[in-house]
Coordinates of C-alpha atoms and ligand atoms in Angstrom, one line a residue:
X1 CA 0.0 0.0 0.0
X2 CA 1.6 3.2 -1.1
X3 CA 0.2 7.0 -1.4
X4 CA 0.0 7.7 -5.0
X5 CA 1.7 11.5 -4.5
X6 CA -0.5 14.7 -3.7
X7 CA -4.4 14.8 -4.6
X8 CA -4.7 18.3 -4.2
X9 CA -4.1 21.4 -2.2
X10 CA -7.2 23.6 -0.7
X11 CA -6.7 26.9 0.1
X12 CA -8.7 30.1 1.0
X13 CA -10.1 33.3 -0.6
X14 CA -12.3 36.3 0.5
X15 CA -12.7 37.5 -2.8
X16 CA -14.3 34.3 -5.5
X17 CA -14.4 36.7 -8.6
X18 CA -10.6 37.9 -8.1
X19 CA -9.7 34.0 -7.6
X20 CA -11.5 32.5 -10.3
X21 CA -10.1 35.6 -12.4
X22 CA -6.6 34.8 -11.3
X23 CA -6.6 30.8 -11.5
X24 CA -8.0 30.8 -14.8
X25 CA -7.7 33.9 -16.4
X26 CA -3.6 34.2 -15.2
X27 CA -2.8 31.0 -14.9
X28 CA -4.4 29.3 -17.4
X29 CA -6.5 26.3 -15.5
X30 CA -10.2 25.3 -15.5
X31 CA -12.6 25.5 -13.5
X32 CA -13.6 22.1 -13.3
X33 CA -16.1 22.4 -10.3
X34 CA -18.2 25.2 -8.8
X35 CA -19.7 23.5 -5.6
X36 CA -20.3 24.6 -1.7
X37 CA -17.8 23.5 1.3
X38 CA -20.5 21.2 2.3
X39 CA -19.6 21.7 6.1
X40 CA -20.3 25.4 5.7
X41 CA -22.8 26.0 1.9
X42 CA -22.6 29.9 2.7
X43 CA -19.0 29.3 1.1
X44 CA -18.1 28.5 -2.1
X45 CA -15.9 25.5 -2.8
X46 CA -13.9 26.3 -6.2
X47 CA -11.9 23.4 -8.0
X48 CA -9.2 24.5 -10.3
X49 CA -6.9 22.0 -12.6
X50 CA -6.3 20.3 -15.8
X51 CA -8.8 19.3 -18.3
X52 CA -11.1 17.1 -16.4
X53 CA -9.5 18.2 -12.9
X54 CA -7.2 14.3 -12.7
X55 CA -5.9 14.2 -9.2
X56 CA -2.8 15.6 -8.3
X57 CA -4.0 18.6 -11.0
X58 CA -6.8 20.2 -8.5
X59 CA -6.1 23.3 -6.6
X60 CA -9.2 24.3 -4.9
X61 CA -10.7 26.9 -2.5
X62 CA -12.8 28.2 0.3
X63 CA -14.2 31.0 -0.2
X64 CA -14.7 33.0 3.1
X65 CA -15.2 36.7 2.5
X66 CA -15.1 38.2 5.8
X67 CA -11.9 36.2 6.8
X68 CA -8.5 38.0 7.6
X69 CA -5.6 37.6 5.8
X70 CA -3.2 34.7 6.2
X71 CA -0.4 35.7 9.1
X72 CA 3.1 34.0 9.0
X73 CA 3.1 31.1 11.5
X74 CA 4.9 27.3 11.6
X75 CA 2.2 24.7 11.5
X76 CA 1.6 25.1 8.0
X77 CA 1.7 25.0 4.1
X78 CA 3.8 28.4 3.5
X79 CA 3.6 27.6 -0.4
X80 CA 2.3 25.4 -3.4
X81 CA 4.1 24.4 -6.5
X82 CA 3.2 23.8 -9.9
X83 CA 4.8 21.9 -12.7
X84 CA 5.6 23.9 -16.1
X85 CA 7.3 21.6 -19.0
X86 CA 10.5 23.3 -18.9
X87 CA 12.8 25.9 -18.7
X88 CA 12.0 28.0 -21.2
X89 CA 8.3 28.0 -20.1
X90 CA 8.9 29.1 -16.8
X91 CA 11.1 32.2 -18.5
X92 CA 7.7 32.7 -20.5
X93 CA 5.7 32.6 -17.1
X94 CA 7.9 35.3 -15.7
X95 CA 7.2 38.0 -19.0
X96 CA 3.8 37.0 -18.8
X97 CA 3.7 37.8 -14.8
X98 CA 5.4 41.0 -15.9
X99 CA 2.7 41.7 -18.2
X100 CA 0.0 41.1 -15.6
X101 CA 0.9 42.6 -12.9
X102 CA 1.7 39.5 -11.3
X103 CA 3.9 39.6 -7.8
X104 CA 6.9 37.4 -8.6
X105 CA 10.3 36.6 -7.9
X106 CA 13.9 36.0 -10.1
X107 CA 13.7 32.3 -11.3
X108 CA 15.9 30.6 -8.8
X109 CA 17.5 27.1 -8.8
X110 CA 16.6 25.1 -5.4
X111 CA 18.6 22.4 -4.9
X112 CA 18.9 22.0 -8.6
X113 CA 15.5 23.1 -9.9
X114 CA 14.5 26.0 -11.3
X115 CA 11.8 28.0 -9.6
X116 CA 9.6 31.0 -9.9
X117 CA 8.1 31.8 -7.0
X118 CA 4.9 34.4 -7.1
X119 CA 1.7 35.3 -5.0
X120 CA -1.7 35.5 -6.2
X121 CA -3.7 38.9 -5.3
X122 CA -4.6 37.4 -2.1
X123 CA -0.6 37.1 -1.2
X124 CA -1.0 33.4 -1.5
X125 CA 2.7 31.5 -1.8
X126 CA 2.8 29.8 -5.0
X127 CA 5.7 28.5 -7.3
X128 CA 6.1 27.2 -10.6
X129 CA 9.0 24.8 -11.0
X130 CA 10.6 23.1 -13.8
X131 CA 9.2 19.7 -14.3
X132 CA 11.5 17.0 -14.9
X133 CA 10.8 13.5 -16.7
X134 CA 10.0 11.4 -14.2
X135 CA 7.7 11.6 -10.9
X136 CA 3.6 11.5 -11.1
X137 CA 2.2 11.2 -15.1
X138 CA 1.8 15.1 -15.2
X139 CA -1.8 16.3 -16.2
X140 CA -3.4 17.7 -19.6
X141 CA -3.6 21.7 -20.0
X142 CA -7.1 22.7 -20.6
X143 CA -7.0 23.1 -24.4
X144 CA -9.3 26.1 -24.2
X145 CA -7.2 27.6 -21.8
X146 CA -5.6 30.9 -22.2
X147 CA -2.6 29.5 -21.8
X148 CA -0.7 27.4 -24.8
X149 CA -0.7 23.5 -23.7
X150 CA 2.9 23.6 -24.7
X151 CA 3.7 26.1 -21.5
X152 CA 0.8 25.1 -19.2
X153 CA 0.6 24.1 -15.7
X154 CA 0.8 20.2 -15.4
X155 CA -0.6 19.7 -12.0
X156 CA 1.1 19.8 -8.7
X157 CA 4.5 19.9 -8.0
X158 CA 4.6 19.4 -4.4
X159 CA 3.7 21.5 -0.9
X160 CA 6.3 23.2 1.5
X161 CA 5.6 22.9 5.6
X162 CA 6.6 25.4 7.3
X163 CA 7.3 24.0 10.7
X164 CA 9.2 24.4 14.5
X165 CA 10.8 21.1 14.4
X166 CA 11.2 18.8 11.5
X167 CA 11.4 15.6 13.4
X168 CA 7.7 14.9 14.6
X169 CA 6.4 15.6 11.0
X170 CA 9.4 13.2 9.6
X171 CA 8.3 10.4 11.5
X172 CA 5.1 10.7 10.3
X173 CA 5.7 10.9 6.9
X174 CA 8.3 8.3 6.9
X175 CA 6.8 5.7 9.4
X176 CA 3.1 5.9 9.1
X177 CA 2.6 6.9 5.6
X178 CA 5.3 5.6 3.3
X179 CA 7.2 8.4 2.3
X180 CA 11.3 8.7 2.1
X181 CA 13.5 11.3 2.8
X182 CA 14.6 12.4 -0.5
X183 CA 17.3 15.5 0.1
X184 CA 18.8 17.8 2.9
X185 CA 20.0 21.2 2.4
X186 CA 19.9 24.2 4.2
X187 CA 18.5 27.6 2.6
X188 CA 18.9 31.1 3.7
X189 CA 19.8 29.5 7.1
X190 CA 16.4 27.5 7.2
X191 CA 17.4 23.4 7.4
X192 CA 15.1 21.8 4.8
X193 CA 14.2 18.5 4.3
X194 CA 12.6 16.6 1.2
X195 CA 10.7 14.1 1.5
X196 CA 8.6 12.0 -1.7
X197 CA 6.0 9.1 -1.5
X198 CA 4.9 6.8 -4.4
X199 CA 6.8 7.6 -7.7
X200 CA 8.3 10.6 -6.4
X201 CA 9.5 13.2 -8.4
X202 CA 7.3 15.9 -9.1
X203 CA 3.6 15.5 -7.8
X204 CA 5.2 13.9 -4.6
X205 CA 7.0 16.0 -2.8
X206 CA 6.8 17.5 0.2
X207 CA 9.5 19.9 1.8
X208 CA 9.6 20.4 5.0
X209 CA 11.7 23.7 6.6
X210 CA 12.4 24.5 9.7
X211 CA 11.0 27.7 10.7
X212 CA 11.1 28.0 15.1
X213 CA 11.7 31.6 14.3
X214 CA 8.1 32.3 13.2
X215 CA 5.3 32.6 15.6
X216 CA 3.5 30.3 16.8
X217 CA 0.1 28.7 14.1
X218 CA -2.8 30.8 13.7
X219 CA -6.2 30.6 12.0
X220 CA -6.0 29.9 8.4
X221 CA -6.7 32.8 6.3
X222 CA -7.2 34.2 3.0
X223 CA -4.4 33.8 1.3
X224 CA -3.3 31.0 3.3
X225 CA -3.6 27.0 2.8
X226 CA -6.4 24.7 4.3
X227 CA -5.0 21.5 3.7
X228 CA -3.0 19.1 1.9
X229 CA -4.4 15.8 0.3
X230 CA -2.6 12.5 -0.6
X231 CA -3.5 10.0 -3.4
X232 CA -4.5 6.6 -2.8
X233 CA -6.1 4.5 -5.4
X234 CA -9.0 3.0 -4.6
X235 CA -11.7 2.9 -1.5
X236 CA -10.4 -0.2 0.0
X237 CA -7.1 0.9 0.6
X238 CA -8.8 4.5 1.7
X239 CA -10.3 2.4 4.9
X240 CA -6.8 0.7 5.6
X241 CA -4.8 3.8 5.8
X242 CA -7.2 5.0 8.3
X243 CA -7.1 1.8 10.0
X244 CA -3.1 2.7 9.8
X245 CA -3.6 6.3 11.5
X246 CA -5.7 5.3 14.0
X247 CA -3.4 2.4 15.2
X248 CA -0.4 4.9 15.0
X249 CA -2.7 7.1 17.3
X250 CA -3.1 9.9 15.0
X251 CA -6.7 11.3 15.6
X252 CA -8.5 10.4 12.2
X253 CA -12.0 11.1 10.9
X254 CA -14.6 8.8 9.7
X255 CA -14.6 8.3 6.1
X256 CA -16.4 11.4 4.5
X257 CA -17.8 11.4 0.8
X258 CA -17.0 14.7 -0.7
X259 CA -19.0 13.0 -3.9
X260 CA -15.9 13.4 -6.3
X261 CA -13.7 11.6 -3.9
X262 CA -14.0 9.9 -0.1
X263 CA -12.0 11.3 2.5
X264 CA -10.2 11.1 5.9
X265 CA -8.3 13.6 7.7
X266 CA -5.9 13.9 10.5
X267 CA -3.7 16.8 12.0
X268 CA 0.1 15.6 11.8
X269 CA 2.2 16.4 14.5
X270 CA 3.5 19.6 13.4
X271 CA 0.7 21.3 13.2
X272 CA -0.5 20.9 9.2
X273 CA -3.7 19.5 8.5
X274 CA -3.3 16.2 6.1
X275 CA -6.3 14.5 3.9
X276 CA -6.1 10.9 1.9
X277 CA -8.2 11.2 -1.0
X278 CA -9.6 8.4 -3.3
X279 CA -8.7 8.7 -7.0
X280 CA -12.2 8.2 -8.1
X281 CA -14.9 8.9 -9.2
X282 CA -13.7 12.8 -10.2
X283 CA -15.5 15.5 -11.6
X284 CA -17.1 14.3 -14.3
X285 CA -19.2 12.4 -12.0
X286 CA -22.1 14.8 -12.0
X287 CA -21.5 17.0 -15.1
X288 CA -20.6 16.2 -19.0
X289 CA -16.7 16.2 -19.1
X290 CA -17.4 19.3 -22.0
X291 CA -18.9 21.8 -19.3
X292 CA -17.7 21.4 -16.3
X293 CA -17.7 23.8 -13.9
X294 CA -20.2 26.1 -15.4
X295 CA -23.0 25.9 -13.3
X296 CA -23.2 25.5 -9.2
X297 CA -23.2 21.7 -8.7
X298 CA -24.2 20.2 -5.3
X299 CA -24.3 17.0 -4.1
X300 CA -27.3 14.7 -4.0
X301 CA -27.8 15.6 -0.2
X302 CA -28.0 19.3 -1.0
X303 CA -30.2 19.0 -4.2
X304 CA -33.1 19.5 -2.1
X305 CA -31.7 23.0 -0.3
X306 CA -30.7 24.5 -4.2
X307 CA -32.6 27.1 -4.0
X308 CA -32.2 28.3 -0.3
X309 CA -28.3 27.3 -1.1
X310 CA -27.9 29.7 -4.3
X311 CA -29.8 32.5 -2.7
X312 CA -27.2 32.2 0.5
X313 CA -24.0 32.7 -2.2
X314 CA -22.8 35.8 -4.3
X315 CA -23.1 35.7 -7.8
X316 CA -19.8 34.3 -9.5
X317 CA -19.3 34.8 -13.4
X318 CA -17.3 32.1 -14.7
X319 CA -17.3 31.9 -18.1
X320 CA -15.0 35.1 -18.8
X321 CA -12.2 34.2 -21.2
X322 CA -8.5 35.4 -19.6
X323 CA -5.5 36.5 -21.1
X324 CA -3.8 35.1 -23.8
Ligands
ZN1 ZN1 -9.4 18.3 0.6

């Protein structure tokens, strides 16, 4: 039983028009699910990634409007990265950044790979790295995307935790869920380790730096990240990894069906909250594979409160093309 890599990363927004605008207008992915968060359907729950949104493509979001922005803290994701085909794309992301306005860094090697780090409008940590061969199958660019296939975003790279010590979330990782400790290195004085599940490479990394120097966690806000979600393939192996967390006394949910994919989630030791998600069934589930993402789509549960659910959430255009 091994964890198939990441499965997505969920975030947080106060502003859904400025994100949607951003993720696919800037950055070129699709919208392949409007939904509600369903423990909370005053909130929007947006699903950015690939052309059908395959795991390890999805970046999605809360949207809370009258939460505060994301303050520093250890005990959490302090940035996501995407994969981009090569170097020369990632020199054609940075021109395009410049063109839009887009808060970026120089494109930096990190241990070897080139990076361009950048924020979203919300000041939400987010790189694009340089995707080499191996790793996870990367993902299929939207081709209706404003963004050439040849230069688009891939899917996940991998999630960075910014935490006080690295040990309790190593031991974790490496003896309850399968992953290995890939590279060591230190960085701007920070010690950072690497750690990758699965086929590792890209779509399977997590780094892991140690940051006692920040203060202490604090409430996930906009700009900040909810959680991060691992891949397993199927529902049977879902049940034994929680059967696995709860035996290594990790506190671990019931199995929850987020209709796209079942879940469990647990708090590691360090602070960040971690999901295992099932592969299946995705998001063409409810909606033709052609138009995802266009109009709200609830699960069977909530069908009955539609109305009383739409009436509760701002209007959200969608279908605005971006920049090419
Ligand atoms: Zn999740």
């Amino acid at each position: 039983m091994e964890l198939g890599g990441i499965h997505h990363v969920t975030a947080v927004t106060a502003d859904a028009p400025g994100n949607v605008a951003f993720y696919t207008g800037v950055l070129g992915l699709r919208l392949v699910k409007k939904t509600v968060n369903q423990d909370d359907v005053s909130a929007y729950h947006l699903f950015y990634g690939d052309d059908i949104g395959h795991p390890g493509t999805e970046m999605t979001f809360f949207d809370w409007a009258h939460i505060g922005s994301q303050m520093p803290g250890w005990g959490m994701i302090s940035s996501t990265g995407f994969r981009v085909p090569d170097r020369d794309s990632l020199q054609w992301w940075k021109s395009r950044f410049d063109e839009l306005g887009v808060s970026h860094a120089e494109i930096e090697e990190h241990n070897g790979r080139a990076t361009l780090r950048f924020t979203d409008p919300e000041g939400q940590k987010l790189a694009l790295v340089h995707d080499e061969a191996d790793g996870v199958p990367g993902g299929t660019p939207w081709e209706k995307s404003p963004v050439l296939q040849k230069t688009g975003i891939r899917g996940l790279d991998s999630v960075e935790l910014s935490v006080r010590s690295i040990r309790p979330t190593a031991t974790v990782l490496v003896d309850v869920m399968g992953f290995r400790k890939a590279e060591e290195y230190s960085e701007g004085g920070h010690k950072v380790a690497v750690f990758e599940v699965g086929p590792g490479g890209p779509g399977a990394r997590v780094q892991l730096v140690e940051r006692p120097d920040l203060p202490p966690p604090v409430m996930v806000g906009a700009g900040g990240v909810h959680h991060v979600a691992y891949r397993t393939p199927d529902e049977e192996e879902h049940a034994a990894w929680r059967d696995r967390l709860r035996k290594a006394g990790l506190g671990v949910t019931p199995v929850i069906d987020r209709y796209y994919f079942k879940s469990i989630y647990f708090r590691e030791p360090g602070g960040v909250l971690f999901e295992i998600a099932t592969d299946g069934p995705g998001f063409a589930t409810d909606e033709d594979a052609e138009h995802l993402g266009e109009k709200l789509s609830l699960p069977p549960f909530l069908e009955d409160h539609r109305a009383q659910i739409e009436r509760g959430l701002r209007p959200l255009q969608t279908t605005a093309g971006g920049t090419r």
